[in-house]
Amino acid sequence: MKLLNVAKTIDHEKILEDISFDLSANEIVGLVGRNGSGKTTLFRTISGQYYADGGTMEIDGKNIEKLPETRQEIFYIDEKENFLGPYSLKKINEFYRLTYPRFDQDLFIELIREHELPYNLSYKRMSKGMQGLFQMILAICSNATYLLLDEPFDGLDVIVRKKVIGLLLENLGESNRTALIASHNLNELESIIDRALLLKGNTISYDYRLEEVRAKSKKLQLVFKTKKVPDIVKQNSKVVDFQGRVVTALFENYSTAIEENIKAEDPLVFEELPLTLEDLFEANLSQESLMKGIGGSK
């Protein structure tokens, strides 16, 4: 799937602008952004609930909006505006079998039985955990190439959450399918994704491949003799935290030269910390850089 310069305006307000990225086969990608950044709008636009106001979306070179049948390769359930509520799992199953030509009915029955979901119960009478598990079963059994999962772990207890993640990883690992997952649970997300797309300012501001980020980036905790932070730190990092003289900073392009220059400032503490997806989120999506508050006090 390829998106190029996709834009969406709602009620005269730009929600998405110049959205461009590719999704490759057999990868799990995280979509990260603050509340109201446009993650759900992006999913609705890709899935066809909204028409894009600009740009193109393609699957295998075919324009999704001009060839509606290509949307059979996309699975998305809008948690806020879905139609599932009054229907039984049986009726919902029948609908999805008609919608997705490659729907795996044998696997569906197997998973429903394995997880003891009540086939004749209405969706709205199920617990949040059961609904989340059922949605993941539908996603997997649809055999759609691209799964758009909007907060799939939200509200699930730890046991159900592990089941949902296990189902996803087990079944995607056996195919060339791709999942794009929006989640506020960054620790959970980090453990399963290959890439992270950061949505900020109506567009994709960063496209991180986590292995590459960890290879060239470092998170350091530093303490200097005064509260004045050396220019080498301010110019080459994004501060994650600043308490008194203790500075925690993310260096996205760390080098031997930067390290030597920091050590030349004779820090009292120079300690490397584990780098997480949450650090990238804080450093790049915070409303204002913490650097504004650490200018020149002594």
Tab-separated table of N, CA and C in Angstrom, residues 6 8-10 13 19 42 65 74 77 79 98 100 121 127 129 136 173 181 212 235 241 254 262 266 271 287:
chain	number	residue	atom	x	y	z
A	6	VAL	N	-1.716	12.538	0.853
A	6	VAL	CA	-3.135	12.424	1.188
A	6	VAL	C	-3.525	13.546	2.154
A	8	LYS	N	-7.071	15.530	4.212
A	8	LYS	CA	-8.485	15.459	4.579
A	8	LYS	C	-8.835	16.668	5.432
A	9	THR	N	-9.903	17.366	5.029
A	9	THR	CA	-10.421	18.509	5.767
A	9	THR	C	-11.832	18.191	6.246
A	10	ILE	N	-12.110	18.471	7.513
A	10	ILE	CA	-13.442	18.241	8.076
A	10	ILE	C	-13.912	19.539	8.732
A	13	GLU	N	-11.583	22.415	8.749
A	13	GLU	CA	-10.338	22.254	9.510
A	13	GLU	C	-9.484	21.149	8.891
A	19	ILE	N	0.067	13.430	3.778
A	19	ILE	CA	0.361	12.134	4.389
A	19	ILE	C	0.958	11.220	3.322
A	42	LEU	N	-7.320	9.136	9.631
A	42	LEU	CA	-6.486	8.475	8.626
A	42	LEU	C	-7.028	7.087	8.323
A	65	GLU	N	-9.515	4.581	-4.382
A	65	GLU	CA	-10.781	5.308	-4.487
A	65	GLU	C	-11.443	5.110	-5.846
A	74	ILE	N	-8.434	-4.439	2.560
A	74	ILE	CA	-8.294	-3.627	3.776
A	74	ILE	C	-9.338	-4.053	4.811
A	77	ILE	N	-12.356	-1.979	11.518
A	77	ILE	CA	-13.583	-1.790	12.286
A	77	ILE	C	-13.452	-0.488	13.050
A	79	GLU	N	-14.308	1.511	15.889
A	79	GLU	CA	-14.834	1.215	17.217
A	79	GLU	C	-15.900	2.237	17.636
A	98	LEU	N	-19.443	-12.373	3.238
A	98	LEU	CA	-19.849	-11.771	1.968
A	98	LEU	C	-18.899	-10.647	1.552
A	100	TYR	N	-15.586	-10.246	2.405
A	100	TYR	CA	-14.217	-10.658	2.105
A	100	TYR	C	-14.220	-12.026	1.429
A	121	LEU	N	-24.716	-14.827	20.834
A	121	LEU	CA	-24.821	-13.642	21.674
A	121	LEU	C	-24.639	-12.381	20.830
A	127	SER	N	-18.451	-8.470	26.812
A	127	SER	CA	-17.534	-7.606	27.552
A	127	SER	C	-16.569	-6.932	26.586
A	129	GLY	N	-13.410	-7.013	26.660
A	129	GLY	CA	-12.374	-7.974	26.287
A	129	GLY	C	-12.829	-8.944	25.219
A	136	MET	N	-10.341	-9.148	16.639
A	136	MET	CA	-9.073	-9.667	16.135
A	136	MET	C	-9.297	-10.958	15.342
A	173	GLY	N	2.523	-13.903	11.095
A	173	GLY	CA	3.821	-14.520	10.849
A	173	GLY	C	3.782	-15.593	9.789
A	181	ILE	N	-1.134	-0.369	13.345
A	181	ILE	CA	-1.781	-0.358	14.658
A	181	ILE	C	-1.624	1.008	15.323
A	212	GLU	N	17.026	0.457	13.410
A	212	GLU	CA	17.941	1.488	12.932
A	212	GLU	C	18.077	2.607	13.958
A	235	GLN	N	22.277	21.400	21.228
A	235	GLN	CA	22.273	21.433	19.771
A	235	GLN	C	22.133	20.053	19.127
A	241	ASP	N	13.693	14.904	29.830
A	241	ASP	CA	13.364	15.318	31.187
A	241	ASP	C	14.464	16.239	31.707
A	254	TYR	N	23.749	9.996	17.373
A	254	TYR	CA	24.871	9.986	18.310
A	254	TYR	C	26.150	9.588	17.581
A	262	ILE	N	30.863	15.960	24.953
A	262	ILE	CA	30.111	15.972	26.214
A	262	ILE	C	31.059	15.693	27.379
A	266	ASP	N	33.183	17.675	31.387
A	266	ASP	CA	33.414	17.087	32.714
A	266	ASP	C	32.120	16.886	33.504
A	271	GLU	N	25.482	8.639	32.052
A	271	GLU	CA	24.945	7.275	32.110
A	271	GLU	C	24.007	7.022	30.931
A	287	GLN	N	4.343	19.169	23.387
A	287	GLN	CA	3.852	20.440	22.841
A	287	GLN	C	4.974	21.459	22.693
